[in-house]
Coordinates of C-alpha atoms in Angstrom, one line a residue:
X1 CA 2.0 59.9 -6.2
X2 CA 2.2 56.8 -8.4
X3 CA 4.7 58.5 -10.7
X4 CA 7.4 59.2 -8.2
X5 CA 6.6 57.0 -5.1
X6 CA 5.5 53.7 -6.6
X7 CA 7.7 50.6 -7.3
X8 CA 7.0 47.6 -9.5
X9 CA 9.3 45.2 -11.3
X10 CA 7.6 45.8 -14.6
X11 CA 4.1 45.0 -16.0
X12 CA 3.7 41.9 -13.8
X13 CA 4.4 41.1 -10.2
X14 CA 4.1 42.5 -6.7
X15 CA 4.2 46.3 -6.3
X16 CA 3.3 49.1 -4.0
X17 CA 4.0 52.6 -2.7
X18 CA 7.5 53.4 -1.5
X19 CA 9.0 55.9 0.8
X20 CA 12.4 57.4 0.5
X21 CA 14.5 58.5 3.5
X22 CA 17.0 61.3 3.2
X23 CA 19.7 62.4 5.6
X24 CA 20.8 66.0 6.2
X25 CA 24.5 66.2 5.4
X26 CA 24.7 70.0 5.4
X27 CA 25.1 70.4 9.1
X28 CA 22.4 73.1 9.1
X29 CA 19.7 70.7 10.6
X30 CA 17.2 71.2 7.8
X31 CA 13.7 70.5 8.9
X32 CA 10.2 71.6 8.0
X33 CA 11.1 72.1 4.4
X34 CA 8.5 72.7 1.7
X35 CA 8.6 70.5 -1.3
X36 CA 10.3 73.3 -3.3
X37 CA 12.8 73.9 -0.5
X38 CA 13.6 70.2 -0.3
X39 CA 14.2 70.0 -4.1
X40 CA 16.6 72.9 -3.8
X41 CA 18.4 71.1 -0.9
X42 CA 18.6 67.9 -2.9
X43 CA 20.1 69.8 -5.9
X44 CA 22.7 71.3 -3.6
X45 CA 23.5 67.8 -2.2
X46 CA 22.5 69.1 1.3
X47 CA 20.4 66.0 1.7
X48 CA 21.2 62.5 0.5
X49 CA 18.8 59.5 0.0
X50 CA 20.1 56.6 2.1
X51 CA 17.1 54.3 2.4
X52 CA 14.0 53.1 0.6
X53 CA 11.0 51.0 1.7
X54 CA 8.6 49.5 -0.8
X55 CA 5.3 48.4 0.8
X56 CA 4.4 45.3 -1.3
X57 CA 0.7 44.9 -1.0
X58 CA -0.6 45.0 -4.6
X59 CA -0.3 42.7 -7.6
X60 CA 0.1 43.9 -11.2
X61 CA -0.8 42.0 -14.3
X62 CA -0.3 43.3 -17.9
X63 CA 0.5 46.7 -16.6
X64 CA -2.6 47.1 -14.4
X65 CA -3.1 46.6 -10.6
X66 CA -5.5 43.8 -10.2
X67 CA -5.8 43.5 -6.4
X68 CA -4.1 43.0 -3.2
X69 CA -1.5 40.3 -2.4
X70 CA -2.5 37.5 -0.1
X71 CA 0.9 37.9 1.7
X72 CA 2.1 41.5 2.2
X73 CA 5.7 42.5 3.0
X74 CA 8.1 45.4 3.1
X75 CA 11.0 45.4 0.8
X76 CA 13.7 47.5 2.2
X77 CA 17.0 48.6 0.6
X78 CA 19.9 50.8 1.7
X79 CA 22.7 52.3 -0.2
X80 CA 25.8 51.1 1.6
X81 CA 28.0 53.7 0.0
X82 CA 25.6 56.5 0.9
X83 CA 25.5 55.3 4.5
X84 CA 29.3 55.4 4.5
X85 CA 29.0 59.0 3.2
X86 CA 26.8 59.9 6.2
X87 CA 28.9 58.1 8.7
X88 CA 32.0 59.8 7.5
X89 CA 30.3 63.2 7.3
X90 CA 30.8 63.7 3.5
X91 CA 28.4 65.1 0.9
X92 CA 29.5 62.7 -1.9
X93 CA 30.5 59.0 -2.0
X94 CA 33.5 60.2 -4.0
X95 CA 34.7 62.0 -0.9
X96 CA 34.7 58.9 1.3
X97 CA 37.6 56.5 1.9
X98 CA 36.0 54.2 -0.7
X99 CA 37.1 56.5 -3.5
X100 CA 39.7 59.0 -2.2
X101 CA 42.7 56.6 -2.5
X102 CA 41.7 56.0 -6.2
X103 CA 41.2 59.6 -7.0
X104 CA 44.5 60.6 -5.3
X105 CA 46.4 58.1 -7.4
X106 CA 44.6 59.3 -10.6
X107 CA 45.5 62.9 -9.6
X108 CA 49.1 61.9 -9.1
X109 CA 49.2 60.4 -12.6
X110 CA 47.3 63.2 -14.3
X111 CA 48.6 66.4 -15.9
X112 CA 45.2 68.1 -15.8
X113 CA 42.7 68.8 -13.0
X114 CA 39.2 67.6 -14.0
X115 CA 37.3 66.3 -11.0
X116 CA 34.5 64.9 -13.1
X117 CA 36.9 62.9 -15.3
X118 CA 38.8 61.6 -12.3
X119 CA 35.5 60.3 -10.8
X120 CA 34.6 58.6 -14.0
X121 CA 37.9 56.8 -14.3
X122 CA 37.8 55.7 -10.6
X123 CA 34.2 54.4 -10.7
X124 CA 34.5 52.7 -14.1
X125 CA 37.8 50.9 -13.4
X126 CA 36.4 49.8 -10.0
X127 CA 33.2 48.5 -11.7
X128 CA 35.2 46.8 -14.4
X129 CA 37.4 45.0 -11.9
X130 CA 34.4 43.5 -10.2
X131 CA 32.8 42.5 -13.5
X132 CA 35.9 40.7 -14.6
X133 CA 36.1 39.0 -11.1
X134 CA 32.6 37.6 -11.8
X135 CA 33.8 36.1 -15.1
X136 CA 32.8 38.8 -17.6
X137 CA 35.2 39.5 -20.5
X138 CA 35.0 42.5 -22.9
X139 CA 33.0 41.8 -26.0
X140 CA 30.4 43.3 -28.3
X141 CA 27.4 41.5 -26.8
X142 CA 25.5 41.5 -23.5
X143 CA 27.5 41.8 -20.2
X144 CA 30.7 41.9 -22.2
X145 CA 29.5 45.0 -24.0
X146 CA 28.8 46.8 -20.8
X147 CA 32.3 46.0 -19.6
X148 CA 33.8 47.1 -22.9
X149 CA 31.9 50.4 -22.6
X150 CA 33.1 51.0 -19.1
X151 CA 36.8 50.4 -19.9
X152 CA 36.8 52.4 -23.1
X153 CA 35.1 55.3 -21.5
X154 CA 37.6 55.2 -18.7
X155 CA 40.5 55.2 -21.2
X156 CA 39.1 58.2 -23.0
X157 CA 38.8 60.2 -19.8
X158 CA 42.2 59.0 -18.7
X159 CA 43.5 60.5 -22.0
X160 CA 41.8 63.8 -21.3
X161 CA 43.5 63.9 -17.9
X162 CA 46.9 63.3 -19.5
X163 CA 47.4 60.0 -17.8
X164 CA 50.2 57.8 -19.3
X165 CA 49.2 54.8 -21.3
X166 CA 48.7 51.6 -19.2
X167 CA 48.8 53.7 -16.0
X168 CA 45.3 52.4 -15.1
X169 CA 47.2 49.4 -13.7
X170 CA 48.3 51.5 -10.7
X171 CA 44.6 52.3 -10.0
X172 CA 43.7 48.7 -10.3
X173 CA 46.4 47.7 -7.8
X174 CA 44.8 50.1 -5.2
X175 CA 41.4 48.6 -5.9
X176 CA 42.7 45.1 -5.3
X177 CA 44.5 46.1 -2.1
X178 CA 41.5 47.9 -0.7
X179 CA 38.8 45.3 -1.6
X180 CA 40.9 42.1 -1.5
X181 CA 40.2 41.4 2.2
X182 CA 36.4 41.8 2.0
X183 CA 36.2 40.2 -1.5
X184 CA 38.9 37.5 -1.7
X185 CA 37.9 36.7 -5.2
X186 CA 39.1 40.1 -6.3
X187 CA 42.6 39.2 -5.0
X188 CA 42.4 35.7 -6.6
X189 CA 41.6 37.2 -10.0
X190 CA 44.2 40.0 -9.8
X191 CA 46.2 38.8 -12.8
X192 CA 43.0 38.3 -14.9
X193 CA 41.7 41.8 -14.0
X194 CA 45.1 43.5 -14.9
X195 CA 45.4 41.5 -18.1
X196 CA 41.8 42.1 -19.4
X197 CA 41.8 45.8 -18.7
X198 CA 45.3 46.2 -20.1
X199 CA 44.4 44.3 -23.3
X200 CA 41.2 46.2 -23.8
X201 CA 43.0 49.5 -23.3
X202 CA 45.7 48.5 -25.8
X203 CA 43.2 47.3 -28.4
X204 CA 41.1 50.5 -28.1
X205 CA 44.2 52.8 -28.3
X206 CA 45.0 51.4 -31.7
X207 CA 41.8 53.1 -33.1
X208 CA 41.0 55.8 -30.5
X209 CA 43.2 58.6 -32.0
X210 CA 42.0 57.9 -35.6
X211 CA 38.4 57.6 -34.4
X212 CA 38.5 61.0 -32.7
X213 CA 40.0 62.5 -35.8
X214 CA 37.2 61.0 -37.9
X215 CA 34.6 62.3 -35.5
X216 CA 36.1 65.8 -35.6
X217 CA 35.6 65.8 -39.4
X218 CA 31.8 65.5 -38.9
X219 CA 29.8 68.7 -39.6
X220 CA 26.3 69.8 -39.1
X221 CA 23.9 69.4 -36.1
X222 CA 23.6 65.7 -36.2
X223 CA 25.7 62.5 -36.6
X224 CA 24.0 60.3 -39.2
X225 CA 23.4 56.6 -38.7
X226 CA 26.1 55.5 -41.2
X227 CA 28.8 57.7 -39.5
X228 CA 27.8 56.5 -36.1
X229 CA 28.0 52.9 -37.3
X230 CA 31.4 53.5 -38.9
X231 CA 32.7 54.8 -35.5
X232 CA 31.3 51.7 -33.9
X233 CA 32.4 49.0 -36.3
X234 CA 35.8 50.5 -37.5
X235 CA 37.0 52.4 -34.5
X236 CA 35.4 50.5 -31.7
X237 CA 33.4 53.5 -30.3
X238 CA 30.3 52.3 -28.4
X239 CA 27.3 54.3 -29.5
X240 CA 27.1 55.8 -26.0
X241 CA 30.6 57.3 -26.5
X242 CA 29.6 58.8 -29.8
X243 CA 26.6 60.3 -28.1
X244 CA 28.8 61.8 -25.4
X245 CA 31.2 63.2 -28.0
X246 CA 28.3 64.6 -30.0
X247 CA 26.8 66.2 -26.9
X248 CA 30.1 68.0 -26.2
X249 CA 29.8 69.6 -29.6
X250 CA 26.1 70.4 -29.4
X251 CA 25.2 67.7 -31.9
X252 CA 22.6 64.9 -31.9
X253 CA 23.0 61.3 -33.0
X254 CA 20.4 59.6 -35.2
X255 CA 19.9 56.5 -33.1
X256 CA 17.1 55.2 -35.3
X257 CA 19.3 55.3 -38.4
X258 CA 22.2 53.7 -36.4
X259 CA 19.9 50.9 -35.4
X260 CA 19.0 50.3 -39.0
X261 CA 22.7 50.2 -40.0
X262 CA 23.3 47.7 -37.2
X263 CA 20.3 45.5 -38.3
X264 CA 21.7 45.5 -41.9
X265 CA 25.1 44.4 -40.6
X266 CA 23.6 41.6 -38.5
X267 CA 21.4 40.4 -41.3
X268 CA 24.5 40.3 -43.5
X269 CA 26.3 38.2 -40.9
X270 CA 23.3 35.9 -40.6
X271 CA 23.2 35.5 -44.4
X272 CA 26.9 34.6 -44.5
X273 CA 26.3 31.9 -41.9
X274 CA 23.2 30.5 -43.6
X275 CA 22.4 26.9 -42.7
X276 CA 22.8 27.2 -39.0
X277 CA 20.0 26.2 -36.6
X278 CA 19.4 27.5 -33.1
X279 CA 22.3 26.8 -30.8
X280 CA 24.9 26.5 -33.6
X281 CA 23.6 23.2 -35.0
X282 CA 23.9 22.9 -38.8
X283 CA 21.1 20.3 -38.6
X284 CA 19.4 18.0 -36.1
X285 CA 20.3 14.5 -37.4
X286 CA 21.7 11.7 -35.2
X287 CA 25.4 12.5 -35.7
X288 CA 25.0 16.2 -35.1
X289 CA 22.9 15.5 -32.0
X290 CA 25.6 13.3 -30.6
X291 CA 28.2 16.0 -31.0
X292 CA 25.8 18.5 -29.4
X293 CA 25.7 16.4 -26.2
X294 CA 29.5 15.9 -26.4
X295 CA 29.9 19.7 -26.6
X296 CA 28.0 20.1 -23.3
X297 CA 30.3 17.6 -21.7
X298 CA 33.4 19.3 -23.1
X299 CA 32.3 22.7 -21.6
X300 CA 31.7 21.1 -18.2
X301 CA 35.2 19.6 -18.4
X302 CA 36.8 23.0 -19.5
X303 CA 35.1 24.7 -16.5
X304 CA 36.4 21.9 -14.2
X305 CA 40.0 22.1 -15.3
X306 CA 40.3 25.8 -16.3
X307 CA 37.9 27.5 -13.8
X308 CA 34.3 28.6 -13.6
X309 CA 35.1 31.8 -15.4
X310 CA 35.0 29.7 -18.7
X311 CA 31.8 30.3 -20.6
X312 CA 30.6 29.6 -24.1
X313 CA 31.1 32.4 -26.6
X314 CA 29.8 30.5 -29.6
X315 CA 29.4 27.2 -31.4
X316 CA 28.9 25.5 -34.7
X317 CA 28.2 21.8 -34.8
X318 CA 27.9 19.7 -37.9
X319 CA 27.8 15.9 -38.6
X320 CA 31.6 15.9 -38.8
X321 CA 32.8 18.0 -35.9
X322 CA 32.0 20.5 -33.2
X323 CA 33.6 23.9 -33.2
X324 CA 33.4 25.6 -29.8
X325 CA 34.4 29.1 -28.8
X326 CA 34.8 29.9 -25.1
X327 CA 36.0 32.7 -22.9
X328 CA 39.6 32.1 -21.8
X329 CA 42.7 34.4 -22.1
X330 CA 45.5 32.0 -23.2
X331 CA 46.4 28.8 -25.0
X332 CA 45.1 25.6 -23.3
X333 CA 48.0 23.1 -22.8
X334 CA 47.8 19.7 -24.4
X335 CA 47.9 18.1 -21.0
X336 CA 44.6 19.9 -20.1
X337 CA 43.0 19.0 -23.4
X338 CA 43.8 15.3 -22.7
X339 CA 42.0 15.6 -19.4
X340 CA 39.0 17.2 -21.1
X341 CA 38.9 14.2 -23.6
X342 CA 39.1 11.7 -20.7
X343 CA 36.3 13.5 -18.9
X344 CA 34.0 13.4 -21.9
X345 CA 34.8 9.8 -22.8
X346 CA 34.3 8.7 -19.3
X347 CA 30.8 10.1 -19.3
X348 CA 30.2 8.3 -22.7
X349 CA 31.4 5.0 -21.4
X350 CA 29.2 5.2 -18.2
X351 CA 25.9 5.2 -20.1
X352 CA 24.7 8.3 -18.3
X353 CA 21.1 9.5 -18.7
X354 CA 20.5 12.8 -20.3
X355 CA 17.5 14.4 -18.4
X356 CA 15.5 17.4 -19.4
X357 CA 13.7 19.6 -16.9
X358 CA 11.8 22.8 -17.0
X359 CA 12.8 25.1 -14.1
X360 CA 12.2 28.6 -12.9
X361 CA 15.1 30.8 -14.1
X362 CA 16.0 31.9 -10.6
X363 CA 16.0 28.3 -9.3
X364 CA 18.3 27.3 -12.2
X365 CA 20.7 30.1 -11.4
X366 CA 20.7 29.2 -7.7
X367 CA 21.4 25.6 -8.5
X368 CA 24.5 26.6 -10.4
X369 CA 23.2 25.6 -13.8
X370 CA 25.7 26.7 -16.5
X371 CA 24.4 29.2 -19.0
X372 CA 25.4 32.5 -20.8
X373 CA 23.2 35.6 -21.3
X374 CA 20.7 34.7 -18.6
X375 CA 18.9 38.0 -19.2
X376 CA 17.7 36.7 -22.6
X377 CA 15.9 33.7 -21.2
X378 CA 12.2 33.7 -20.1
X379 CA 11.1 33.1 -16.5
X380 CA 11.1 29.3 -17.2
X381 CA 14.1 27.6 -18.7
X382 CA 15.0 24.2 -20.1
X383 CA 17.9 22.5 -18.4
X384 CA 19.7 19.4 -19.7
X385 CA 21.5 17.3 -17.1
X386 CA 23.9 14.4 -17.8
X387 CA 23.7 12.2 -14.7
X388 CA 25.0 8.7 -14.2
X389 CA 23.6 5.9 -12.1
X390 CA 26.3 6.4 -9.4
X391 CA 25.0 9.9 -8.9
X392 CA 27.8 11.8 -10.8
X393 CA 26.5 14.8 -12.6
X394 CA 28.8 15.4 -15.6
X395 CA 27.0 18.4 -17.1
X396 CA 24.0 20.7 -16.3
X397 CA 23.3 23.4 -18.7
X398 CA 20.6 25.6 -20.2
X399 CA 19.8 24.5 -23.7
X400 CA 17.0 24.1 -26.3
X401 CA 18.2 20.7 -27.4
X402 CA 18.3 18.3 -29.1
X403 CA 20.4 15.7 -27.2
X404 CA 20.8 12.0 -27.0
X405 CA 18.7 10.3 -24.4
X406 CA 21.7 8.4 -23.0
X407 CA 25.5 9.0 -23.4
X408 CA 25.7 5.3 -24.4
X409 CA 24.0 6.3 -27.7
X410 CA 27.1 8.4 -28.6
X411 CA 29.0 6.4 -31.2
X412 CA 32.7 6.9 -31.0
X413 CA 35.5 8.4 -28.9
X414 CA 35.8 12.1 -28.4
X415 CA 39.1 13.7 -29.7
X416 CA 40.2 17.3 -29.7
X417 CA 41.9 18.0 -33.0
X418 CA 42.7 21.7 -32.7
X419 CA 42.9 24.4 -30.1
X420 CA 43.5 28.0 -31.2
X421 CA 42.7 31.7 -30.6
X422 CA 39.4 32.9 -32.1
X423 CA 39.8 36.5 -31.0
X424 CA 41.1 38.5 -28.1
X425 CA 40.1 36.6 -24.9
X426 CA 38.3 33.9 -26.9
X427 CA 39.7 30.4 -27.6
X428 CA 38.4 27.9 -30.1
X429 CA 38.3 24.1 -30.0
X430 CA 37.5 21.7 -32.8
X431 CA 36.6 18.2 -31.8
X432 CA 35.4 15.0 -33.5
X433 CA 34.0 11.5 -32.7
X434 CA 36.6 8.9 -33.8
X435 CA 35.2 5.5 -34.7
X436 CA 35.8 3.0 -31.9
X437 CA 38.1 0.1 -32.9

């Protein structure tokens, strides 16, 4: 029925019935099962879903099917790991050669035998390695928060297994060796993966023991919002980890009260930063707008000279200076900063046009437009492009503006006056426009 065999992307878009294909991995040649018998076999992992077809023939708008699509299609998807499971005659993906080397290494490093914990460590560290390869860094927001949750959950279960501190590196080495041929970028980012996971583990371990002790002090059948927020803000426990700990003790977590505590904290942060406009601009006058465009050019230069894993982490732009935070793990050498200055000033001197375009989000992503937190943007996005008459594109980035119409309108020469650490994995640059002599 529509509840279990119907797929749609949400309230709007193409949709239709779907079929799920299962493979008998029990070796007993199950056939002619009743619905009840099939559900039992599924529970016992005697059958495994390996394929799914969605018959896209209807259109949905505002949550309701409004008619049939002019062009119908079949959207088919297969779980590659599950196909591997079938081909290798296993009942679980964790029993295939994709995971066995990882679990064997974890077992070698463990003093306790907990298969569930070993699987969590293996899966989470593998996922974290690929997220870092794609340029994500641990943080408290968006993709970075997902990564932080994965690493910290893996660290907690590694502790339960009795694995030594920093022994996750040995697991990462196997992941890189195993996947490096099929995914060369994993091999290329080896040092980054090892560094990010090691730093996040080290950071979390400073508060993990104390946080667990604080949690053990809690009494009653529920963790209140204030205690959950203290575990989050003081001890670095993602709310999902607190929920997991609570479940182990038969307790609930007051998520609504936690959300209220979080809102209060965010409102306090906003109040302390009063005066900022959208995009980190203190105001929208001529000088601030010039520095806003300069900041776009600077990010493009940083990505050119440091690598495409560099992304914006925050900004604050006033009439006097730009302060820009970006994802990068170490100090940027003065030689590189000089190149960044030259890149920006070259774009200014060439009188490049700054063009604005409304694009479909998927088109902007495909075109390589720079942007962070894509999931927050609507289906149509605003893209600012700095392009010169010779065809050179100096910057192309998602933004809400405002910007100068032409880089020739920028008065002054860009100069980086400071580069420093903002927080773990985040660097900060302060830059100004010096008057031209």
